[in-house]
Amino acid sequence: MRISELSAATGVSVPTIKYYLREGLLFEGVRTSPTQADYADEHVRRLRVIRALIDSGVSIAETRGVVRALEDPPPSPHDLLGAAHAAVTAHFDEDVDVSAAEPLVRRLGWQPGICDPDVVAGVARALQAFDRAGFDIPVDVMTAYLDSVSLIAEAEVAGVPTDSPDAAVRYVVLGSVLVEPLLLALRRVAQQVASARRFGVSAS
Amino acid sequence: MRISELSAATGVSVPTIKYYLREGLLFEGVRTSPTQADYADEHVRRLRVIRALIDSGVSIAETRGVVRALEDPPPSPHDLLGAAHAAVTAHFDEDVDVSAAEPLVRRLGWQPGICDPDVVAGVARALQAFDRAGFDIPVDVMTAYLDSVSLIAEAEVAGVPTDSPDAAVRYVVLGSVLVEPLLLALRRVAQQVASARRFGVSAS
């Protein structure tokens, strides 16, 4: 298909497609003339992934990292997932004491060497914010968090497709980036439902 | 205590405390002379809440909304929680079709009239990103999300303190704002643990 058809198929404007081509996010089509190239379904799929990432607030640089993991996938699926995770995980310049998070992440089955350190640092940083605020999470609530994220992660990882690296990375990256706002939004609805139940508000 | 002691007790610099006073985030101390005021433990607590919010990326305007809910709490605890939620919930200018989210949020026990519409709009917006990416959440995974957020919200709302509006709002607001990064970070650790288990990586 031509670039105009690629644009129509994805809803991404031609200038934006050209920008992604220049930035190396989208691979080139097959040249059919000095000014034209032919694009395939593969371009449609890749463009949808790029759009989803950028619409979700992922930077151009992070998107490039994801695209790179897609194009040159590491041999083990676990490493592939790690690379995809790393591409969308914040790197903290600030020093955090990672050991503060260890007792908690051990309850998730964490052991040294199986996780990206940035991921554990994310937990430590979140706990630090609670310390600074002088706010303790009740024991029962923390148990609910740990049980819930384990339940979620088991279901998610069981669903990782193993037929192609492309499908696996797409699943992990979109699963990380797009699911986060969904989970947080669902939690707020569930909180208001639980609050209405506890404090006796009835439906209008 | 003097402003220098308030600063020492909270780790917030004197110029920053003065800025919060000017912005109306922190209430004034009791004047003891034209240039001095006396601050109480109440100021320490409020300053910790303000710091926690701002450190978590909440804007000055949103923080002011939370402070207002603390100072003039609505009569029903459910409305109080709603006000605290609203203060830290994004308002979307973009039109989203909220009805697209209704089948999903009904599975959480949602009914018309019991939730802030912005909260349901957040779900609709998150689902829209999946649509745009052409990515479907597997049925089992979605069920895990819904079960998990219900489990979390039940535990959280059961823990809402009812002894004072201040304690309740502090719990809800910090629970919303500080818990989000924690939950997301814990989910990433749990994913890597589950991935190591499924794809056979052992601890180092």
Short mmCIF file of C-alpha atoms in Angstrom, two decimals:
data_model
loop_
_atom_site.label_atom_id
_atom_site.label_comp_id
_atom_site.label_asym_id
_atom_site.label_seq_id
_atom_site.Cartn_x
_atom_site.Cartn_y
_atom_site.Cartn_z
CA MET A 1 0.00 0.00 0.00
CA ARG A 2 1.03 3.63 -0.43
CA ILE A 3 1.81 5.94 2.46
CA SER A 4 -1.63 7.59 2.05
CA GLU A 5 -3.27 4.18 2.44
CA LEU A 6 -1.10 3.39 5.46
CA SER A 7 -2.29 6.70 6.90
CA ALA A 8 -5.94 5.87 6.19
CA ALA A 9 -5.57 2.37 7.70
CA THR A 10 -4.10 3.65 10.98
CA GLY A 11 -5.47 7.16 11.39
CA VAL A 12 -1.91 8.49 11.65
CA SER A 13 -1.26 11.49 9.37
CA VAL A 14 1.29 11.25 6.52
CA PRO A 15 3.62 13.89 8.05
CA THR A 16 3.60 11.97 11.36
CA ILE A 17 4.39 8.70 9.55
CA LYS A 18 7.29 10.45 7.83
CA TYR A 19 8.49 11.72 11.20
CA TYR A 20 8.45 8.18 12.62
CA LEU A 21 10.37 6.96 9.57
CA ARG A 22 13.02 9.67 10.08
CA GLU A 23 13.23 8.89 13.83
CA GLY A 24 13.78 5.22 13.04
CA LEU A 25 10.64 4.12 14.88
CA LEU A 26 9.03 2.74 11.74
CA PHE A 27 11.11 0.72 9.27
CA GLU A 28 11.19 1.87 5.65
CA GLY A 29 8.83 0.47 3.03
CA VAL A 30 10.02 -1.11 -0.21
CA ARG A 31 10.98 1.65 -2.68
CA THR A 32 8.92 1.48 -5.87
CA SER A 33 10.17 4.81 -7.30
CA PRO A 34 12.43 7.61 -6.06
CA THR A 35 9.45 9.24 -4.33
CA GLN A 36 7.26 6.25 -3.50
CA ALA A 37 7.47 3.21 -1.27
CA ASP A 38 5.21 0.28 -0.68
CA TYR A 39 4.06 -0.53 2.86
CA ALA A 40 2.79 -3.85 4.18
CA ASP A 41 0.46 -5.06 6.95
CA GLU A 42 3.54 -5.28 9.14
CA HIS A 43 3.79 -1.48 8.95
CA VAL A 44 0.17 -1.14 10.03
CA ARG A 45 0.83 -3.33 13.09
CA ARG A 46 4.04 -1.53 14.03
CA LEU A 47 2.43 1.88 13.57
CA ARG A 48 -0.43 0.88 15.89
CA VAL A 49 2.08 -0.15 18.58
CA ILE A 50 4.00 3.13 18.18
CA ARG A 51 0.79 5.17 18.38
CA ALA A 52 -0.40 3.32 21.46
CA LEU A 53 2.89 3.93 23.24
CA ILE A 54 3.11 7.61 22.33
CA ASP A 55 -0.56 8.23 23.13
CA SER A 56 0.10 6.70 26.56
CA GLY A 57 2.85 9.19 27.30
CA VAL A 58 5.85 7.03 26.38
CA SER A 59 8.67 9.19 24.98
CA ILE A 60 10.16 8.87 21.49
CA ALA A 61 13.39 7.57 23.07
CA GLU A 62 11.58 4.91 25.10
CA THR A 63 9.53 3.92 22.05
CA ARG A 64 12.78 3.50 20.14
CA GLY A 65 13.98 1.16 22.92
CA VAL A 66 10.84 -0.93 22.54
CA VAL A 67 11.18 -1.01 18.75
CA ARG A 68 14.79 -2.12 19.15
CA ALA A 69 13.74 -4.99 21.44
CA LEU A 70 11.20 -5.97 18.78
CA GLU A 71 13.73 -5.94 15.97
CA ASP A 72 16.54 -7.70 17.77
CA PRO A 73 14.85 -9.87 20.39
CA PRO A 74 17.04 -11.49 23.08
CA PRO A 75 17.02 -15.31 22.94
CA SER A 76 15.23 -16.09 26.21
CA PRO A 77 11.61 -14.97 26.62
CA HIS A 78 12.42 -13.82 30.18
CA ASP A 79 15.20 -11.53 28.88
CA LEU A 80 12.91 -10.29 26.13
CA LEU A 81 10.29 -9.37 28.71
CA GLY A 82 13.00 -7.73 30.81
CA ALA A 83 14.15 -5.62 27.85
CA ALA A 84 10.60 -4.57 27.07
CA HIS A 85 10.01 -3.72 30.73
CA ALA A 86 13.26 -1.80 30.93
CA ALA A 87 12.28 0.27 27.90
CA VAL A 88 9.21 1.56 29.71
CA THR A 89 10.55 1.65 33.29
CA ALA A 90 11.72 4.93 34.77
CA HIS A 91 15.38 5.06 35.67
CA PHE A 92 15.87 6.97 38.89
CA ASP A 93 18.89 9.18 39.24
CA GLU A 94 18.15 9.69 42.90
CA ASP A 95 19.73 7.07 45.15
CA VAL A 96 17.23 4.85 46.85
CA ASP A 97 18.00 2.21 49.44
CA VAL A 98 16.77 -0.85 47.55
CA SER A 99 17.22 -3.10 50.58
CA ALA A 100 14.26 -1.31 52.24
CA ALA A 101 12.00 -2.93 49.64
CA GLU A 102 13.42 -6.46 49.98
CA PRO A 103 11.26 -7.80 52.83
CA LEU A 104 8.18 -6.72 50.86
CA VAL A 105 9.18 -8.05 47.44
CA ARG A 106 10.28 -11.35 49.01
CA ARG A 107 6.60 -11.85 49.84
CA LEU A 108 6.00 -11.78 46.06
CA GLY A 109 8.53 -14.57 45.55
CA TRP A 110 11.37 -12.19 44.64
CA GLN A 111 14.93 -13.51 44.96
CA PRO A 112 18.20 -11.74 44.14
CA GLY A 113 19.01 -11.87 40.44
CA ILE A 114 15.59 -12.53 38.93
CA CYS A 115 14.42 -8.92 38.57
CA ASP A 116 15.66 -5.77 36.90
CA PRO A 117 17.07 -3.67 39.82
CA ASP A 118 15.16 -0.62 38.53
CA VAL A 119 11.92 -2.45 39.17
CA VAL A 120 12.80 -3.14 42.82
CA ALA A 121 14.07 0.45 43.12
CA GLY A 122 10.59 1.58 42.04
CA VAL A 123 9.11 -0.22 45.05
CA ALA A 124 11.74 1.28 47.38
CA ARG A 125 11.02 4.75 46.05
CA ALA A 126 7.28 4.34 46.55
CA LEU A 127 7.84 3.16 50.14
CA GLN A 128 10.09 6.16 50.76
CA ALA A 129 7.20 8.47 49.87
CA PHE A 130 5.09 6.81 52.57
CA ASP A 131 7.88 7.25 55.11
CA ARG A 132 8.24 10.91 54.24
CA ALA A 133 4.51 11.42 54.62
CA GLY A 134 4.53 9.62 57.98
CA PHE A 135 1.81 7.30 56.64
CA ASP A 136 1.65 3.58 57.39
CA ILE A 137 -0.20 1.17 55.14
CA PRO A 138 -2.39 -1.06 57.35
CA VAL A 139 -1.16 -4.67 57.41
CA ASP A 140 -4.39 -6.06 55.91
CA VAL A 141 -4.30 -3.54 53.08
CA MET A 142 -0.68 -4.35 52.23
CA THR A 143 -1.57 -8.05 52.17
CA ALA A 144 -4.40 -7.25 49.74
CA TYR A 145 -1.90 -5.38 47.50
CA LEU A 146 0.56 -8.27 47.44
CA ASP A 147 -2.13 -10.90 46.84
CA SER A 148 -3.66 -8.79 44.08
CA VAL A 149 -0.50 -8.03 42.14
CA SER A 150 0.48 -11.71 42.30
CA LEU A 151 -2.95 -12.70 40.96
CA ILE A 152 -2.64 -10.11 38.19
CA ALA A 153 0.92 -11.02 37.22
CA GLU A 154 0.22 -14.77 37.14
CA ALA A 155 -2.71 -14.21 34.76
CA GLU A 156 -0.72 -11.78 32.62
CA VAL A 157 2.37 -13.93 32.30
CA ALA A 158 0.29 -17.06 31.60
CA GLY A 159 -1.09 -15.11 28.63
CA VAL A 160 2.27 -14.11 27.11
CA PRO A 161 2.21 -15.44 23.55
CA THR A 162 5.28 -17.53 22.69
CA ASP A 163 4.66 -17.91 18.95
CA SER A 164 6.67 -14.81 17.97
CA PRO A 165 8.97 -12.32 19.74
CA ASP A 166 6.96 -9.53 18.12
CA ALA A 167 3.73 -10.74 19.68
CA ALA A 168 5.41 -11.30 23.08
CA VAL A 169 6.98 -7.84 23.22
CA ARG A 170 3.84 -6.17 22.00
CA TYR A 171 1.90 -7.97 24.73
CA VAL A 172 4.38 -7.05 27.49
CA VAL A 173 4.91 -3.46 26.48
CA LEU A 174 1.29 -2.62 25.80
CA GLY A 175 0.37 -4.69 28.85
CA SER A 176 2.68 -2.52 30.96
CA VAL A 177 1.93 0.84 29.48
CA LEU A 178 -1.75 0.65 28.63
CA VAL A 179 -2.81 -1.47 31.60
CA GLU A 180 -1.43 0.92 34.21
CA PRO A 181 -4.01 3.67 33.63
CA LEU A 182 -6.74 1.02 33.33
CA LEU A 183 -5.88 -0.62 36.66
CA LEU A 184 -5.70 2.72 38.47
CA ALA A 185 -9.02 3.84 36.99
CA LEU A 186 -10.68 0.53 37.88
CA ARG A 187 -9.33 0.82 41.43
CA ARG A 188 -10.93 4.25 41.83
CA VAL A 189 -14.29 2.94 40.65
CA ALA A 190 -14.00 -0.05 43.01
CA GLN A 191 -13.11 2.30 45.89
CA GLN A 192 -16.17 4.45 45.27
CA VAL A 193 -18.36 1.35 45.02
CA ALA A 194 -16.93 0.04 48.32
CA SER A 195 -17.29 3.48 49.92
CA ALA A 196 -20.92 3.76 48.82
CA ARG A 197 -21.55 0.32 50.32
CA ARG A 198 -19.81 1.10 53.62
CA PHE A 199 -21.18 4.60 54.06
CA GLY A 200 -24.65 3.83 52.81
CA VAL A 201 -25.13 5.78 49.60
CA SER A 202 -27.70 4.30 47.26
CA ALA A 203 -27.78 4.49 43.46
CA SER A 204 -29.73 7.41 41.97
CA MET B 1 7.34 26.24 67.86
CA ARG B 2 9.05 28.79 65.63
CA ILE B 3 9.17 28.48 61.84
CA SER B 4 12.80 27.27 62.07
CA GLU B 5 11.69 24.46 64.40
CA LEU B 6 8.79 23.60 62.07
CA SER B 7 11.35 23.39 59.27
CA ALA B 8 13.64 21.15 61.33
CA ALA B 9 10.73 18.87 62.31
CA THR B 10 9.57 18.34 58.71
CA GLY B 11 12.69 18.77 56.59
CA VAL B 12 10.91 21.49 54.59
CA SER B 13 12.98 24.66 54.18
CA VAL B 14 11.81 27.95 55.70
CA PRO B 15 11.39 29.67 52.28
CA THR B 16 9.25 26.73 51.10
CA ILE B 17 7.10 26.89 54.24
CA LYS B 18 6.63 30.63 53.59
CA TYR B 19 5.63 29.84 50.01
CA TYR B 20 3.01 27.34 51.21
CA LEU B 21 1.69 29.95 53.67
CA ARG B 22 1.37 32.53 50.86
CA GLU B 23 -0.31 29.96 48.58
CA GLY B 24 -2.83 29.17 51.31
CA LEU B 25 -1.80 25.51 51.53
CA LEU B 26 -0.64 25.85 55.12
CA PHE B 27 -2.73 27.84 57.61
CA GLU B 28 -1.06 30.68 59.49
CA GLY B 29 0.48 30.19 62.94
CA VAL B 30 -0.50 32.29 65.95
CA ARG B 31 1.25 35.67 65.75
CA THR B 32 3.51 36.32 68.74
CA SER B 33 5.11 39.48 67.35
CA PRO B 34 4.93 41.40 64.04
CA THR B 35 7.65 39.13 62.60
CA GLN B 36 7.09 35.88 64.47
CA ALA B 37 4.39 33.25 64.70
CA ASP B 38 3.98 30.12 66.76
CA TYR B 39 3.31 26.80 65.01
CA ALA B 40 1.73 23.67 66.47
CA ASP B 41 1.87 19.90 65.87
CA GLU B 42 -1.10 20.41 63.57
CA HIS B 43 1.21 22.37 61.24
CA VAL B 44 3.72 19.52 61.24
CA ARG B 45 1.00 17.04 60.22
CA ARG B 46 -0.41 19.30 57.50
CA LEU B 47 3.05 20.07 56.14
CA ARG B 48 3.81 16.34 55.87
CA VAL B 49 0.61 15.82 53.88
CA ILE B 50 1.42 18.74 51.57
CA ARG B 51 4.98 17.48 51.02
CA ALA B 52 3.81 13.95 50.28
CA LEU B 53 1.35 15.23 47.69
CA ILE B 54 3.79 17.57 45.98
CA ASP B 55 6.60 14.99 46.04
CA SER B 56 4.19 12.59 44.31
CA GLY B 57 3.60 15.03 41.47
CA VAL B 58 0.32 16.54 42.65
CA SER B 59 0.09 20.18 41.54
CA ILE B 60 -0.21 23.16 43.88
CA ALA B 61 -3.80 23.70 42.65
CA GLU B 62 -4.77 20.08 43.34
CA THR B 63 -3.10 20.23 46.73
CA ARG B 64 -5.16 23.33 47.49
CA GLY B 65 -8.29 21.29 46.60
CA VAL B 66 -7.28 18.60 49.07
CA VAL B 67 -6.52 21.14 51.78
CA ARG B 68 -9.93 22.72 51.19
CA ALA B 69 -11.63 19.32 51.62
CA LEU B 70 -9.71 18.93 54.89
CA GLU B 71 -10.71 22.34 56.20
CA ASP B 72 -14.35 22.23 55.22
CA PRO B 73 -15.25 18.53 55.13
CA PRO B 74 -18.60 17.54 53.57
CA PRO B 75 -21.03 15.93 56.06
CA SER B 76 -21.14 12.37 54.66
CA PRO B 77 -17.96 10.28 54.66
CA HIS B 78 -18.79 9.10 51.11
CA ASP B 79 -18.96 12.71 49.88
CA LEU B 80 -15.76 13.50 51.73
CA LEU B 81 -14.00 10.63 50.00
CA GLY B 82 -15.47 11.79 46.69
CA ALA B 83 -14.13 15.31 47.23
CA ALA B 84 -10.68 13.97 48.10
CA HIS B 85 -10.75 11.70 45.05
CA ALA B 86 -11.90 14.52 42.80
CA ALA B 87 -9.02 16.69 44.00
CA VAL B 88 -6.51 14.17 42.74
CA THR B 89 -8.40 12.83 39.69
CA ALA B 90 -7.55 14.13 36.23
CA HIS B 91 -10.34 15.98 34.48
CA PHE B 92 -10.36 15.10 30.81
CA ASP B 93 -11.21 17.81 28.34
CA GLU B 94 -11.37 15.28 25.55
CA ASP B 95 -14.79 13.71 25.11
CA VAL B 96 -14.89 10.05 25.93
CA ASP B 97 -17.85 7.75 25.49
CA VAL B 98 -18.39 6.78 29.11
CA SER B 99 -21.00 4.17 28.16
CA ALA B 100 -18.20 2.04 26.66
CA ALA B 101 -16.89 1.50 30.19
CA GLU B 102 -20.27 0.63 31.75
CA PRO B 103 -20.35 -3.15 31.11
CA LEU B 104 -16.92 -3.41 32.73
CA VAL B 105 -17.55 -1.22 35.77
CA ARG B 106 -20.88 -2.97 36.39
CA ARG B 107 -18.82 -6.06 37.11
CA LEU B 108 -17.27 -4.06 39.99
CA GLY B 109 -20.73 -3.36 41.41
CA TRP B 110 -21.00 0.08 39.81
CA GLN B 111 -24.46 1.58 39.39
CA PRO B 112 -25.45 4.99 37.98
CA GLY B 113 -25.10 7.75 40.57
CA ILE B 114 -22.65 6.20 43.01
CA CYS B 115 -19.40 7.29 41.35
CA ASP B 116 -17.82 10.53 40.27
CA PRO B 117 -18.29 10.54 36.44
CA ASP B 118 -14.60 11.48 35.99
CA VAL B 119 -13.62 8.18 37.57
CA VAL B 120 -15.71 6.16 35.08
CA ALA B 121 -14.40 8.39 32.27
CA GLY B 122 -10.89 7.34 33.31
CA VAL B 123 -11.82 3.72 32.64
CA ALA B 124 -13.38 4.61 29.28
CA ARG B 125 -10.28 6.52 28.29
CA ALA B 126 -7.99 3.62 29.22
CA LEU B 127 -10.15 1.22 27.18
CA GLN B 128 -10.01 3.61 24.23
CA ALA B 129 -6.19 3.35 24.23
CA PHE B 130 -6.52 -0.45 23.89
CA ASP B 131 -8.94 -0.03 20.99
CA ARG B 132 -6.60 2.37 19.24
CA ALA B 133 -3.70 -0.04 19.68
CA GLY B 134 -5.81 -2.92 18.34
CA PHE B 135 -4.98 -4.85 21.52
CA ASP B 136 -7.46 -7.08 23.35
CA ILE B 137 -7.06 -7.96 27.00
CA PRO B 138 -7.54 -11.72 27.38
CA VAL B 139 -10.76 -12.57 29.26
CA ASP B 140 -8.92 -14.32 32.13
CA VAL B 141 -6.59 -11.39 32.58
CA MET B 142 -9.46 -8.89 32.70
CA THR B 143 -11.18 -11.07 35.30
CA ALA B 144 -7.97 -11.01 37.36
CA TYR B 145 -7.94 -7.19 37.13
CA LEU B 146 -11.52 -6.85 38.29
CA ASP B 147 -11.13 -9.37 41.14
CA SER B 148 -7.92 -7.68 42.26
CA VAL B 149 -9.15 -4.11 42.31
CA SER B 150 -12.25 -5.23 44.23
CA LEU B 151 -10.08 -7.02 46.78
CA ILE B 152 -7.86 -3.94 47.10
CA ALA B 153 -10.72 -1.46 47.38
CA GLU B 154 -12.60 -3.52 49.98
CA ALA B 155 -9.49 -3.68 52.18
CA GLU B 156 -8.76 0.01 51.68
CA VAL B 157 -12.27 1.24 52.41
CA ALA B 158 -12.58 -1.05 55.44
CA GLY B 159 -9.53 0.79 56.78
CA VAL B 160 -10.88 4.34 56.32
CA PRO B 161 -10.69 5.95 59.78
CA THR B 162 -13.99 7.51 60.87
CA ASP B 163 -12.75 9.28 64.00
CA SER B 164 -11.94 12.56 62.24
CA PRO B 165 -12.46 14.05 58.77
CA ASP B 166 -8.80 15.02 58.75
CA ALA B 167 -7.68 11.42 59.27
CA ALA B 168 -10.18 10.13 56.66
CA VAL B 169 -9.14 12.61 53.97
CA ARG B 170 -5.47 12.09 54.68
CA TYR B 171 -6.01 8.34 54.34
CA VAL B 172 -7.94 8.63 51.08
CA VAL B 173 -5.73 11.19 49.41
CA LEU B 174 -2.42 9.66 50.39
CA GLY B 175 -3.92 6.25 49.71
CA SER B 176 -4.78 7.37 46.18
CA VAL B 177 -1.68 9.31 45.35
CA LEU B 178 1.06 7.39 47.11
CA VAL B 179 -0.36 3.91 46.57
CA GLU B 180 -0.55 4.22 42.79
CA PRO B 181 3.23 4.15 42.21
CA LEU B 182 3.57 1.41 44.84
CA LEU B 183 0.97 -0.84 43.20
CA LEU B 184 2.48 -0.37 39.75
CA ALA B 185 5.99 -1.07 41.04
CA LEU B 186 4.81 -4.18 42.91
CA ARG B 187 3.04 -5.39 39.77
CA ARG B 188 6.28 -5.14 37.77
CA VAL B 189 8.17 -7.15 40.38
CA ALA B 190 5.39 -9.77 40.45
CA GLN B 191 5.46 -9.95 36.63
CA GLN B 192 9.20 -10.57 36.58
CA VAL B 193 8.85 -13.21 39.30
CA ALA B 194 6.07 -14.93 37.34
CA SER B 195 8.07 -14.62 34.11
CA ALA B 196 11.18 -16.15 35.75
CA ARG B 197 8.98 -19.00 36.98
CA ARG B 198 7.33 -19.60 33.61
CA PHE B 199 10.44 -19.22 31.48
CA GLY B 200 12.76 -21.03 33.86
CA VAL B 201 15.24 -18.43 35.11
CA SER B 202 16.76 -19.29 38.48
CA ALA B 203 18.00 -16.89 41.14
CA SER B 204 21.66 -15.91 40.98
#
